[in-house]
mmCIF file of C-alpha atoms in Angstrom:
data_model
loop_
_atom_site.group_PDB
_atom_site.id
_atom_site.type_symbol
_atom_site.label_atom_id
_atom_site.label_comp_id
_atom_site.label_asym_id
_atom_site.label_seq_id
_atom_site.Cartn_x
_atom_site.Cartn_y
_atom_site.Cartn_z
ATOM 1 C CA MET A 214 -0.076 -0.009 0.054
ATOM 2 C CA VAL A 215 1.368 3.504 -1.007
ATOM 3 C CA GLU A 216 1.372 5.804 2.063
ATOM 4 C CA SER A 217 0.210 9.306 1.744
ATOM 5 C CA VAL A 218 0.513 12.691 3.721
ATOM 6 C CA TYR A 219 -1.883 15.301 3.920
ATOM 7 C CA LYS A 220 -1.428 18.897 5.092
ATOM 8 C CA VAL A 221 -4.140 21.095 6.872
ATOM 9 C CA VAL A 222 -4.704 24.731 6.652
ATOM 10 C CA GLU A 223 -7.517 26.664 8.269
ATOM 11 C CA LEU A 224 -9.181 29.432 6.388
ATOM 12 C CA VAL A 225 -12.086 31.646 7.512
ATOM 13 C CA GLY A 226 -14.890 32.131 4.710
ATOM 14 C CA THR A 227 -17.382 34.961 5.269
ATOM 15 C CA SER A 228 -20.698 35.597 3.727
ATOM 16 C CA THR A 229 -23.797 38.095 4.089
ATOM 17 C CA GLU A 230 -26.079 34.950 3.321
ATOM 18 C CA SER A 231 -25.341 31.922 5.436
ATOM 19 C CA TRP A 232 -22.836 29.904 7.111
ATOM 20 C CA GLU A 233 -22.955 27.409 4.351
ATOM 21 C CA ARG A 234 -22.148 30.082 1.722
ATOM 22 C CA ALA A 235 -19.139 31.115 3.857
ATOM 23 C CA ALA A 236 -17.772 27.559 4.272
ATOM 24 C CA SER A 237 -18.238 27.059 0.316
ATOM 25 C CA ALA A 238 -16.526 30.437 -0.112
ATOM 26 C CA ALA A 239 -13.525 29.362 1.770
ATOM 27 C CA VAL A 240 -13.233 25.903 0.040
ATOM 28 C CA GLU A 241 -13.591 27.566 -3.494
ATOM 29 C CA ARG A 242 -10.833 30.249 -2.508
ATOM 30 C CA ALA A 243 -8.557 27.363 -1.710
ATOM 31 C CA SER A 244 -9.176 25.264 -4.645
ATOM 32 C CA LYS A 245 -7.664 28.137 -6.732
ATOM 33 C CA SER A 246 -4.236 27.800 -5.146
ATOM 34 C CA LEU A 247 -4.272 24.403 -3.675
ATOM 35 C CA ARG A 248 -4.299 21.031 -5.248
ATOM 36 C CA ASP A 249 -5.781 17.378 -4.536
ATOM 37 C CA LEU A 250 -7.875 18.939 -1.780
ATOM 38 C CA ARG A 251 -9.422 16.111 0.194
ATOM 39 C CA VAL A 252 -11.710 16.931 3.114
ATOM 40 C CA ALA A 253 -12.823 20.301 4.676
ATOM 41 C CA GLU A 254 -14.120 20.270 8.305
ATOM 42 C CA ILE A 255 -15.827 22.990 9.582
ATOM 43 C CA SER A 256 -14.415 23.790 13.289
ATOM 44 C CA GLU A 257 -16.444 26.885 14.211
ATOM 45 C CA LEU A 258 -19.121 28.990 13.214
ATOM 46 C CA ASP A 259 -19.772 32.706 14.208
ATOM 47 C CA MET A 260 -21.558 35.863 13.157
ATOM 48 C CA VAL A 261 -20.622 39.415 12.706
ATOM 49 C CA LEU A 262 -23.144 42.044 14.512
ATOM 50 C CA GLU A 263 -23.940 45.470 14.057
ATOM 51 C CA ASP A 264 -26.774 47.445 15.541
ATOM 52 C CA GLY A 265 -28.106 44.285 17.128
ATOM 53 C CA GLY A 266 -28.518 42.413 13.672
ATOM 54 C CA VAL A 267 -26.389 39.939 11.999
ATOM 55 C CA THR A 268 -24.086 41.415 8.903
ATOM 56 C CA ALA A 269 -22.004 38.332 8.047
ATOM 57 C CA PHE A 270 -21.639 34.831 8.722
ATOM 58 C CA ARG A 271 -18.175 33.342 9.254
ATOM 59 C CA ALA A 272 -17.060 29.723 8.874
ATOM 60 C CA LYS A 273 -13.922 28.448 10.275
ATOM 61 C CA VAL A 274 -12.651 25.728 7.956
ATOM 62 C CA LYS A 275 -9.989 23.171 8.197
ATOM 63 C CA VAL A 276 -9.151 21.996 4.528
ATOM 64 C CA SER A 277 -6.856 19.051 3.798
ATOM 65 C CA PHE A 278 -4.785 18.330 0.680
ATOM 66 C CA LYS A 279 -2.487 15.689 -0.318
ATOM 67 C CA TYR A 280 1.137 16.770 0.319
ATOM 68 C CA HIS A 281 3.687 16.229 -2.796
ATOM 69 C CA ASP A 282 6.999 16.200 -2.583
ATOM 70 C CA ASN A 283 8.871 18.414 -5.607
ATOM 71 C CA GLU A 284 8.331 15.799 -8.175
#
């Protein structure tokens, strides 16, 4: 069996619509510069509040991708 190594980075996505959209934004952005994305884990959800109302949703996302040696 071939062994693999994965690296994990933590990102924060934001959205004015929902936590789901915030998480998706983080993954979509990561996919532009990282290859072989494997798993995304939501580690924290929060909201930005102004004047007693929600102005943004934030999702802290841990994204893993396959680590490649300089091949």
